[in-house]
Structures are given as C-alpha cells and as structure tokens.
Coordinates of C-alpha atoms and ligand atoms in Angstrom, one line a residue:
X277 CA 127.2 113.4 107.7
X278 CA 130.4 114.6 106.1
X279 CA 130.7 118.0 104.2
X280 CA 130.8 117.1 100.8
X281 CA 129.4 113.8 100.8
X282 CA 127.0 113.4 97.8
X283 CA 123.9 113.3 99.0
X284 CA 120.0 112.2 97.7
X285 CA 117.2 114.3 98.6
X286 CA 113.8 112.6 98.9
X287 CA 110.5 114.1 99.9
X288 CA 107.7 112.4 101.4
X289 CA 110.2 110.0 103.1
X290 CA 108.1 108.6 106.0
X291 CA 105.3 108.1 104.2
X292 CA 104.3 104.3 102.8
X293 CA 106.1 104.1 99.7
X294 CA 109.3 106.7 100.9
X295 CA 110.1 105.0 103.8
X296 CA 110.2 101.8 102.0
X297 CA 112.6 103.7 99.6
X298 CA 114.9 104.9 102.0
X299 CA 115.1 101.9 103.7
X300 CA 115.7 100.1 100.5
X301 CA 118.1 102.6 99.6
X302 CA 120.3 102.7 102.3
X303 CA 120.5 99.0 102.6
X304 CA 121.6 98.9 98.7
X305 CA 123.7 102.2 98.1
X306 CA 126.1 104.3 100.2
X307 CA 124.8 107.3 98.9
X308 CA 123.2 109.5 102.3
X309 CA 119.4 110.8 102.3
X310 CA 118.4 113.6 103.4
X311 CA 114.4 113.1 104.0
X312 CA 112.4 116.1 104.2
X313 CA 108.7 114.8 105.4
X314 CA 105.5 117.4 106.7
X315 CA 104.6 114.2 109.0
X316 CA 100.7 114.7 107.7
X317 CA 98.6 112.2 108.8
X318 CA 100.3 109.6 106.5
X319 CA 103.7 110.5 107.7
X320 CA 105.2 108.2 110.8
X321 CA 109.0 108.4 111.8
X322 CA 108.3 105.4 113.4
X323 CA 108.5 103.3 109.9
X324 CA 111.9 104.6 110.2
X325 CA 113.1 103.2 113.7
X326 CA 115.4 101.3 112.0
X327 CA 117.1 104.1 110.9
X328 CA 117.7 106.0 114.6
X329 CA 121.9 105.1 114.8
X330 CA 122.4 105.2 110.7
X331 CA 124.3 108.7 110.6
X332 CA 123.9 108.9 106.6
X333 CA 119.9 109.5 106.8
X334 CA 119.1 113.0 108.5
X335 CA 115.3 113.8 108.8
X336 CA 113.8 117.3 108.4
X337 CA 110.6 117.7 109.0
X338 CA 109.1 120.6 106.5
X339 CA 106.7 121.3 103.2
X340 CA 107.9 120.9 99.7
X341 CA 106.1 124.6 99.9
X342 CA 108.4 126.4 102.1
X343 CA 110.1 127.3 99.5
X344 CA 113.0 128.5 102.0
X345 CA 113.1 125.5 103.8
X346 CA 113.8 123.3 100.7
X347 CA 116.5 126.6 99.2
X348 CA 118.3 125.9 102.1
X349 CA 118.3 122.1 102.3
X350 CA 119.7 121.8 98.4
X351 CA 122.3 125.1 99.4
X352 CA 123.7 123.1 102.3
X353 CA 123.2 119.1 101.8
X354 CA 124.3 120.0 97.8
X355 CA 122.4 116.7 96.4
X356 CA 122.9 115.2 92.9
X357 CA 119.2 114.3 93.3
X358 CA 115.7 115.1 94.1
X359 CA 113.3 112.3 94.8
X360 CA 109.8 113.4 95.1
X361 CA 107.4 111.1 96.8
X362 CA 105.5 113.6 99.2
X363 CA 102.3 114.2 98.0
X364 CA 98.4 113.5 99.4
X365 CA 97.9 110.0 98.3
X366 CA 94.2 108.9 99.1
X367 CA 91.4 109.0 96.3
X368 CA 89.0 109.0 99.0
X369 CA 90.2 111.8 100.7
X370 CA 90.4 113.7 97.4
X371 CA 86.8 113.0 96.9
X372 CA 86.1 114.9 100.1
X373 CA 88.3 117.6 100.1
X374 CA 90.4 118.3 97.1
X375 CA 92.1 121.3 98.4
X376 CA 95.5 119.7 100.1
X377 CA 95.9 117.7 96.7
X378 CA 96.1 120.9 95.5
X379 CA 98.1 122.5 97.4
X380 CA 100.9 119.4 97.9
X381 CA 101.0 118.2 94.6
X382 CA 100.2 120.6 92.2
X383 CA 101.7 123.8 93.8
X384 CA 104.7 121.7 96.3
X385 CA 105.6 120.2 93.2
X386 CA 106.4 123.6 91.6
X387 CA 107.7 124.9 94.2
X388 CA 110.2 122.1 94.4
X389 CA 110.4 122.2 90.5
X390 CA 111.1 125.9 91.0
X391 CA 114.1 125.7 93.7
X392 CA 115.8 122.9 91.9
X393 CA 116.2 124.7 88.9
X394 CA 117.6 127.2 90.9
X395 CA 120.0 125.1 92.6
X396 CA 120.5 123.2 89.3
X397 CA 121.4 126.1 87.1
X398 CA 124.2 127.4 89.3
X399 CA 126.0 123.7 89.6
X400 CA 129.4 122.7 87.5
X401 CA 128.8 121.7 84.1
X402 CA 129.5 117.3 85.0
X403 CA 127.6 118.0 88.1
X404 CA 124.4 119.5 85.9
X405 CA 124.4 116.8 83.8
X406 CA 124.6 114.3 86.5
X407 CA 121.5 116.1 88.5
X408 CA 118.4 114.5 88.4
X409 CA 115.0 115.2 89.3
X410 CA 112.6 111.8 89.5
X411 CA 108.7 112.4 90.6
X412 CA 107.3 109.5 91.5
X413 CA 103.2 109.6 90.2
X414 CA 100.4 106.8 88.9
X415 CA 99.1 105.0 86.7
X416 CA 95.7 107.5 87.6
X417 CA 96.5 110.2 85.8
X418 CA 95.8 108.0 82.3
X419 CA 92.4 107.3 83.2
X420 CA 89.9 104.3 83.5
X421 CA 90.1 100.9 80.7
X422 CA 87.3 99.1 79.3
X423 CA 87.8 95.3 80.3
X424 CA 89.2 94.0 76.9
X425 CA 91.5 97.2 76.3
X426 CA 95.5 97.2 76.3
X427 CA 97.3 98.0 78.9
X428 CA 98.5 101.8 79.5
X429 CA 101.5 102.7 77.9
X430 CA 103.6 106.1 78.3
X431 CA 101.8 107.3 75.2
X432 CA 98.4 107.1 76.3
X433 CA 96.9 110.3 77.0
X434 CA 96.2 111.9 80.5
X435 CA 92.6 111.8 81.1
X436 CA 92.8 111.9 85.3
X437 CA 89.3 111.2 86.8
X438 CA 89.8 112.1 90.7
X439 CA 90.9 115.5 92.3
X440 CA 93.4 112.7 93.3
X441 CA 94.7 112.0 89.6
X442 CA 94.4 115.5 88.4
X443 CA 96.3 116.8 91.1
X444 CA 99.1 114.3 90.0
X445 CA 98.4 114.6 86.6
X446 CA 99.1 118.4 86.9
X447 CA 102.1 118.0 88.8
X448 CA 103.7 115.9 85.7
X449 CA 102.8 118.3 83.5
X450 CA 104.9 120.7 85.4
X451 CA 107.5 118.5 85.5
X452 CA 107.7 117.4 81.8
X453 CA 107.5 121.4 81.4
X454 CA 110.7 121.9 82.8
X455 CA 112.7 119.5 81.3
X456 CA 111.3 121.0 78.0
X457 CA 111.7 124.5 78.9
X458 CA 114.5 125.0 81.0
X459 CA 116.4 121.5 80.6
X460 CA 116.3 120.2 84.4
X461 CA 116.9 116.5 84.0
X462 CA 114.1 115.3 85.1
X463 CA 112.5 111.2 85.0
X464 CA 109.0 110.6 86.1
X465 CA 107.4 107.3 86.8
X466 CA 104.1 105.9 86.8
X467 CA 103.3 103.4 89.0
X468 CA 100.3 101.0 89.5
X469 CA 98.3 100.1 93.0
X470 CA 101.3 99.5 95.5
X471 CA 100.8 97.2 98.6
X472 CA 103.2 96.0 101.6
X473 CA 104.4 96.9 104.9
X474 CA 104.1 100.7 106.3
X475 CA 101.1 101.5 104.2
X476 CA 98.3 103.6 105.9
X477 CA 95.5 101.0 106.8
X478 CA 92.9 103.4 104.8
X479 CA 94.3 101.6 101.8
X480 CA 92.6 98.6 100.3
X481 CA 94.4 96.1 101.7
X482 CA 95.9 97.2 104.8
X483 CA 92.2 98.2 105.6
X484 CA 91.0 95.2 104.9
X485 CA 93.6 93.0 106.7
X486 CA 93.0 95.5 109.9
X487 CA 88.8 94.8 109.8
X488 CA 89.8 91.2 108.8
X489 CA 92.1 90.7 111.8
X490 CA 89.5 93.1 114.6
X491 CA 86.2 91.0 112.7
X492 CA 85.1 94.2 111.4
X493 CA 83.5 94.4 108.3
X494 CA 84.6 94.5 104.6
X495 CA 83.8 97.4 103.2
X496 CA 83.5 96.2 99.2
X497 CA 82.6 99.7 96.8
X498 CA 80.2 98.6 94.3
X499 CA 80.3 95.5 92.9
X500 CA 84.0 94.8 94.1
X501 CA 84.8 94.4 89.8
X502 CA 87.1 97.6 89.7
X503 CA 90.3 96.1 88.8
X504 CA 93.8 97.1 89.9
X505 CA 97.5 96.6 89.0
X506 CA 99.2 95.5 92.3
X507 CA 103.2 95.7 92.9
X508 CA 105.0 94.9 96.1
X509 CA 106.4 98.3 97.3
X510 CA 109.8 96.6 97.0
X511 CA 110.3 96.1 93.5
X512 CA 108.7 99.8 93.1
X513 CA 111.8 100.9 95.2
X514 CA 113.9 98.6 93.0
X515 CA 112.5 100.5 89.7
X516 CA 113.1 104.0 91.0
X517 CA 116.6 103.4 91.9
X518 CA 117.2 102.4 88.5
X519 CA 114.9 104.8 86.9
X520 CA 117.0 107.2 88.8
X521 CA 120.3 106.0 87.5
X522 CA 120.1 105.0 84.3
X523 CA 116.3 106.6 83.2
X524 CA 117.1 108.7 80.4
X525 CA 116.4 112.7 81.4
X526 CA 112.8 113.8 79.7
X527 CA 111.6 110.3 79.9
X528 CA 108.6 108.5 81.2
X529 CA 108.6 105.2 82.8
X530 CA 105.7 103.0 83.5
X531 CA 105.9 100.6 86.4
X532 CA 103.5 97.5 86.8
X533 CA 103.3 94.4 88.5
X534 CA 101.8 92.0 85.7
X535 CA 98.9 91.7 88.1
X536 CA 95.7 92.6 87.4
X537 CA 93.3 91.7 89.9
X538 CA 89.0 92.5 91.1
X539 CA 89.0 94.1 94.2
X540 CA 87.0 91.2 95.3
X541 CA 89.7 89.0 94.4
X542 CA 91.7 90.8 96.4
X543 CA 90.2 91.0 99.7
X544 CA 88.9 87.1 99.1
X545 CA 92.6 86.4 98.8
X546 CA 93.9 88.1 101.7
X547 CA 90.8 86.5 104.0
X548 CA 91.6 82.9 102.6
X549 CA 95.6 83.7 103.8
X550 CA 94.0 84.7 107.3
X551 CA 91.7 81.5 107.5
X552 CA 95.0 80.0 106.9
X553 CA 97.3 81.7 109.3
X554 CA 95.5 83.1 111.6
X555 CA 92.2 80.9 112.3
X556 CA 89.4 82.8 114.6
X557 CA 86.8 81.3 116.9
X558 CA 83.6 81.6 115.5
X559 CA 84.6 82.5 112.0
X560 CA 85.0 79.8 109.8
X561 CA 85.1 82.0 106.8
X562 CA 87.1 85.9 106.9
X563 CA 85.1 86.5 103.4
X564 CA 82.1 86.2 105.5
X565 CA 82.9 89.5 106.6
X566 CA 82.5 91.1 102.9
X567 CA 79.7 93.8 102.9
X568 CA 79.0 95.7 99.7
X569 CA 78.6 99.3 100.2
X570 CA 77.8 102.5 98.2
X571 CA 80.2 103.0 95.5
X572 CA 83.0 105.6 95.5
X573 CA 81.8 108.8 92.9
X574 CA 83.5 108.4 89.7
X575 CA 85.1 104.9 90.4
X576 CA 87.6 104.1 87.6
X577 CA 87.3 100.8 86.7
X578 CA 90.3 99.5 85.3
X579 CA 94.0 100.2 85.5
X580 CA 96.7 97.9 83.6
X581 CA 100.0 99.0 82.9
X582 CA 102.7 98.1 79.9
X583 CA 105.7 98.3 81.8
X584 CA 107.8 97.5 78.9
X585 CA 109.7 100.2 78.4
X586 CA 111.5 99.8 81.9
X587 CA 112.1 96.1 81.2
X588 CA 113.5 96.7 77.7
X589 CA 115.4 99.8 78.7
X590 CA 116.5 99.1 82.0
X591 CA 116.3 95.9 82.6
X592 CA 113.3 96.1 85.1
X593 CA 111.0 92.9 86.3
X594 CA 109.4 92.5 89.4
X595 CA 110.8 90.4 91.7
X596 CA 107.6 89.2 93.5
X597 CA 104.2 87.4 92.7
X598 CA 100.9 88.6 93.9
X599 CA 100.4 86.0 95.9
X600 CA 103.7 85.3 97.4
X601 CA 103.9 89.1 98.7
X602 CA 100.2 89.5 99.6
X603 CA 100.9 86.6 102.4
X604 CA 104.0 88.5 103.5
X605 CA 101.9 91.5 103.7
X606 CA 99.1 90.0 105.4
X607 CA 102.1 88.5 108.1
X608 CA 103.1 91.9 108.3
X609 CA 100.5 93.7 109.5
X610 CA 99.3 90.7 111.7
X611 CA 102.8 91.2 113.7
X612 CA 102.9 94.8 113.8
X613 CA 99.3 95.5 115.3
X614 CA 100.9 97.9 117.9
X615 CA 102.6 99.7 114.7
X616 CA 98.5 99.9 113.2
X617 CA 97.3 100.9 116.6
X618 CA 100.3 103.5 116.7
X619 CA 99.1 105.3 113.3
X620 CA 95.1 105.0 114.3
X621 CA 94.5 108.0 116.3
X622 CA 91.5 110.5 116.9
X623 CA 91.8 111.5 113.5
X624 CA 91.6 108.4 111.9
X625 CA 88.4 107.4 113.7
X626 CA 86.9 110.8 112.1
X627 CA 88.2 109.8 108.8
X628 CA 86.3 106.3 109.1
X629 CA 83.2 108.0 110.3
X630 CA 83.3 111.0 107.5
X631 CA 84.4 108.0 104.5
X632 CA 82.2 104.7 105.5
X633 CA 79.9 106.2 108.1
X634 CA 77.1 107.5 105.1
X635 CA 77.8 104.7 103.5
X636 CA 74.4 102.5 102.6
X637 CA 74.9 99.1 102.5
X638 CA 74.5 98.2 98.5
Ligands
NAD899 P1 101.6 108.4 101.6 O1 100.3 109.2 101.7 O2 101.7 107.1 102.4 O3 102.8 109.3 102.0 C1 103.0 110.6 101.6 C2 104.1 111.2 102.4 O4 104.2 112.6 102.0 C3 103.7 111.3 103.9 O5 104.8 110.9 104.7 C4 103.4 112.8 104.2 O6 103.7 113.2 105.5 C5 104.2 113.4 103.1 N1 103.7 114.8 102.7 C6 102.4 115.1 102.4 N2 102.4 116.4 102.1 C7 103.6 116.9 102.2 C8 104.2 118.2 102.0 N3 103.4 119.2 101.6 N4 105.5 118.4 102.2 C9 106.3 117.4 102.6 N5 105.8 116.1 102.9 C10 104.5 115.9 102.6 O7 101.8 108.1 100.0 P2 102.4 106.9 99.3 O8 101.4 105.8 99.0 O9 103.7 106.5 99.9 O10 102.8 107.5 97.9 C11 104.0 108.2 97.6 C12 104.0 108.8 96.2 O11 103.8 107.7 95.3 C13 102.9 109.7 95.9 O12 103.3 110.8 95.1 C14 101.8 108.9 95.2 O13 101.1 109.7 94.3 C15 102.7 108.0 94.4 N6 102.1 106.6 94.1 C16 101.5 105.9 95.1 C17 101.0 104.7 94.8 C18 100.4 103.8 95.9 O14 99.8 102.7 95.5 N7 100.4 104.1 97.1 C19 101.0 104.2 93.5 C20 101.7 105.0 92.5 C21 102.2 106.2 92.9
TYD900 P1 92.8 102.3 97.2 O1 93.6 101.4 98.0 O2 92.1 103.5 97.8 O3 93.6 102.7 95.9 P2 93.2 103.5 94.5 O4 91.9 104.1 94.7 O5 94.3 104.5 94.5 O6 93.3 102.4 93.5 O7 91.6 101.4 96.5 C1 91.9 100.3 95.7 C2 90.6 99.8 95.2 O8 89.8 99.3 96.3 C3 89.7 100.8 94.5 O9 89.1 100.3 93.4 C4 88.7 101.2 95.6 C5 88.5 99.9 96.4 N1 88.2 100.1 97.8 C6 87.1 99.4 98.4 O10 86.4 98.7 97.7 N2 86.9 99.6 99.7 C7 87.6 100.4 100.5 O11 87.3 100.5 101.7 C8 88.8 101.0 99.9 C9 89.6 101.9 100.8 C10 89.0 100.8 98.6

C-alpha cells in the first residue's frame, strides 16, 4: 500500500469474528488493514481468499506478544487504529488448559496496550486525539443471570466464571486502566454469543450443523436450558465500525442481538432448517440425533445483554433475526464442507477426543 496511507491495525484477523471484520471493512471503508494473525488453530487465511488481489489488506503473521513485531508494525504502517480481536476464544478449551488464555489475552493484551501507548504518546496532537484503541470482549466477563433477571448492562459488575471470562475480564481491566491512567483512547465492547460463516466448528452451532450434516451425534451439555444471546457476526462487524468511529474514548459498549435463546432451542432450530433443506435417507427427524451429555464445570446459565446504550448513542440495531441468519448460517456451512474439512485436521480430532470423548452420556 502507499506510504502514508492511513491505515487500521486489527489483531486476530483470520480468526471467526476478524475475518468477518475485515471483510466487512474493506467492502464498506477505503481505509487499508494491516492484519496481524498467530494462525493458532483458529486462525485460517483461507476465510480470507477473497482478499488474495486487494492490495489495501497486507497480512502478517505474528503474536500480539512479540512486543517487537507489533513496535515495528505501528512504526512503519503508522495506523490511526488498533483493533483487537486476537485472543483464545473457546470456554472449553479454557476449562482444560487455561494457560494460552493467559498468555493471549491477559499478557498480549498488555503488551499491545503497552506498544500503543508508546506509539500513541509520540503522535501529533489531531492525530492523538483521533487514535483509537477498540478491544473487542464478552458479555462473559459479567457473569451468569437467574432466569427472571434484567439484562446486563455496562454497569453491572465483572464477576467472570471461566479461565475463559477471567482471562477477558482481565484484559479489560487493563484496558480501562489505560485510558484512566495514561489517556490512550481507548473503546471496548461486549458482545454476546456470535454465530455465522468462518466460525470454528467447535462452536455451538457450527458443531452442531457439522454432526447434523455427517449424522453424528448432538452433543447437548446438561439439560440444554443454558441460555445465550445470539447475533449474526455481521451486525457485530457493523457495531465495531461504529463503536470505532463515533464510541466515545473511555467508554463501554454492550452489543446484543435481542435473542435470547436455550441451547436446545437452538440446535432443534438449526435440525428443523436441515430436515428442511437438506432431507437425509433414513432420518426423518435431525433432532433425533440430540444426546445429552455431562455438563461443562461451572456452566453459566444465562447471558442477556441491554444493548441500549449503542442504539441510543450510536444509532446501533441489528440488522438480522435469529432465524433468518441461523438458515443462512446453516446454508453456509452446508456449501462450504471442503472449507470444514479444510480447518478439521489431526489436531481437531484430539480436541474432540480430549472435550467429548470422557463425556458420559447424561
Ligand atoms: P477465534 O478463536 O475464532 O479467533 C481468534 C483469532 O486470534 C485466530 O485467528 C487466532 O489465530 C488469533 N490469535 C490467537 N492468539 C493470538 C496471538 N497471541 N497473537 C495473534 N493472534 C492470535 O475467536 P473469535 O470468535 O473470532 O473471537 C474474536 C474476539 O471476539 C475474541 O477476543 C473474543 O473474546 C471476542 N468475542 C467472541 C464472541 C463469539 O461469540 N465468538 C463473542 C463476543 C466476543
Ligand atoms: P459455545 O459455542 O462454546 O459458546 P459459549 O460457551 O462461549 O457461550 O457454547 C454455547 C452454548 O452451547 C453453551 O451454553 C455451551 C453449549 N454447548 C453444548 O451444549 N454442546 C457443545 O458441544 C458445545 C460446544 C456447546
């Protein structure tokens, strides 16, 4: 790209949820990215291909904890952002070895935290107050609601239940610190249960969609009552763009879909689209394939979100309905099986074994 071409820097951009943002991004803005991505298990270029000829996204592939690497990226690219999606993103995985959370998003974060104020304190006065910093974390970090409780709002307190949500709930401490303490401008937002195309199929729904579609079974934690917020990743995209513009510097934003749903709900929704759309011999039911197994340790039960706030403040509503996007998702994964098959190597077999494989039925 040009020298001197204002730039974006996002971390974490070729995971589910970034490479949906920089897709989104560079479809709606003329603003370059520069996408700085460890390629962990979660991370696939390939959720990029549509990217290979666009000269205004350049792909590095580093940590957020090389703390040289990311010096040198904001010396040469000069961005008036940071966007920080990277981070370990599975509750699961957090469950069985809460070191990497660690490590990513409590101690990348600062070490991104610690170069951008770096970077940040040596720029012009208009281009310091023009500098942002969004992290992009969950609705996790506040905790677990009884049924009949109101939604979270971005005064409710942190009380983080997984290594997962305490990782994140660290990391936005950190960041909240150093708006406080040394001024960066920085804008977090918290963000409920996403779902759509790119995400790693040891999610809820790509999971399920993947056993659905292979006649595998459900696996259902518990009594399948948890409930979850769900968003389409696209109007998540939408409300970080505009968190990033016009999100006032210190602030907190909550992002929701307005969709509260049981995890049974879901999966008997996704397997009544695929009796629909994709009808298999010998299966006249998918929710047939529902098994109830061994709860996850320390299951929250509830997550709601107000997103108020962004709607009154920024003018932020999702676009899509639950139902609407879960059939595009469903679609989606259905037509990009050799995209599934592409991210389900050795290592994800080990995963399945290691997570479901102990398992009891319940
Ligand atoms: P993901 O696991 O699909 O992707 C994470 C990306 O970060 C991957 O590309 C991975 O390679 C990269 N990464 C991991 N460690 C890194 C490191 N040390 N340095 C550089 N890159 C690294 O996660 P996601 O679902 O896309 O979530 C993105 C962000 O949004 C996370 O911070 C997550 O906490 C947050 N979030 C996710 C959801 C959701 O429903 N998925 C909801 C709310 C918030
Ligand atoms: P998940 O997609 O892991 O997101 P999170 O834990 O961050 O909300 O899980 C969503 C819900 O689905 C959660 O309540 C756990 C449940 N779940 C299952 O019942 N079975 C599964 O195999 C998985 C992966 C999740």
């Amino acid at each position: 790209m040009p020298r001197g071409t204002r730039v974006i820097l996002v971390t974490g951009g070729a995971g589910f949820i970034g490479s949906n943002f920089v897709l989104d991004w560079l479809a709606a803005e003329r603003t370059p990215v520069v996408n700085l991505d460890k390629l962990t298990y979660a991370g696939n270029l390939e959720n990029l291909a549509g990217l290979k000829n666009d000269a205004r996204h350049t792909f590095v592939k580093g940590d957020i904890n090389d703390r040289a690497l990311v010096a040198k990226l904001l010396r040469e690219h000069r961005p008036q952002a940071v966007v920080n999606f990277a981070a370990e993103s599975h509750v699961d995985r957090s469950i069985h070895g809460p070191a990497d959370f660690v490590q990513t998003n409590i101690m990348g974060t600062f070490s991104l935290l610690e170069e951008a104020r770096a970077y940040w304190s040596n720029l012009k006065e208009a281009e310091k107050s023009d500098f942002r910093f969004l992290h992009a974390s969950t609705d996790e970090v506040y905790g677990s609601l009884g049924a009949n409780d109101p939604a979270f709002t971005e005064t409710t307190p942190y009380a983080p239940n997984s290594p997962y949500a305490a990782s994140k709930a660290a990391s936005d401490h950190l960041v909240r610190s150093y708006h406080h303490t040394y001024g960066l401008p920085v804008v977090t937002t918290n963000c409920s249960n996403n779902y759509g195309p790119y995400q790693f199929p040891e999610k809820l729904i790509p999971l399920m969609v993947v056993n659905a579609a292979k006649r595998k079974p459900l696996p259902v934690y518990g009594d399948g009552k948890n409930v979850r917020d769900w968003l389409y990743v696209g109007d998540h995209c939408e409300a970080v763009r505009l968190a990033l513009k016009r999100g006032r510097p210190g602030e907190t934003y909550n992002i929701g879909g307005n969709a509260e749903k049981t995890n049974l709900e879901v999966v008997n929704a996704l397997c009544a689209i695929l009796d629909e759309i994709r009808p298999q011999p010998h299966i006249t039911h998918h929710s047939s394939l529902i098994t109830h197994v061994q709860d996850r340790p320390g299951h929250d039960r509830r997550y709601a979100m107000d997103a108020g706030k962004l709607r009154s403040e920024l003018g932020w509503m999702p676009r899509e309905q639950f139902d609407t996007g879960l059939k595009k998702t469903v679609q989606w994964y259905l037509d990009h099986m050799a995209w599934v098959d592409g991210v389900v190597s050795g290592a994800y077999r080990s995963w399945i074994d290691l997570n479901y494989g102990r398992r009891e039925r319940a």
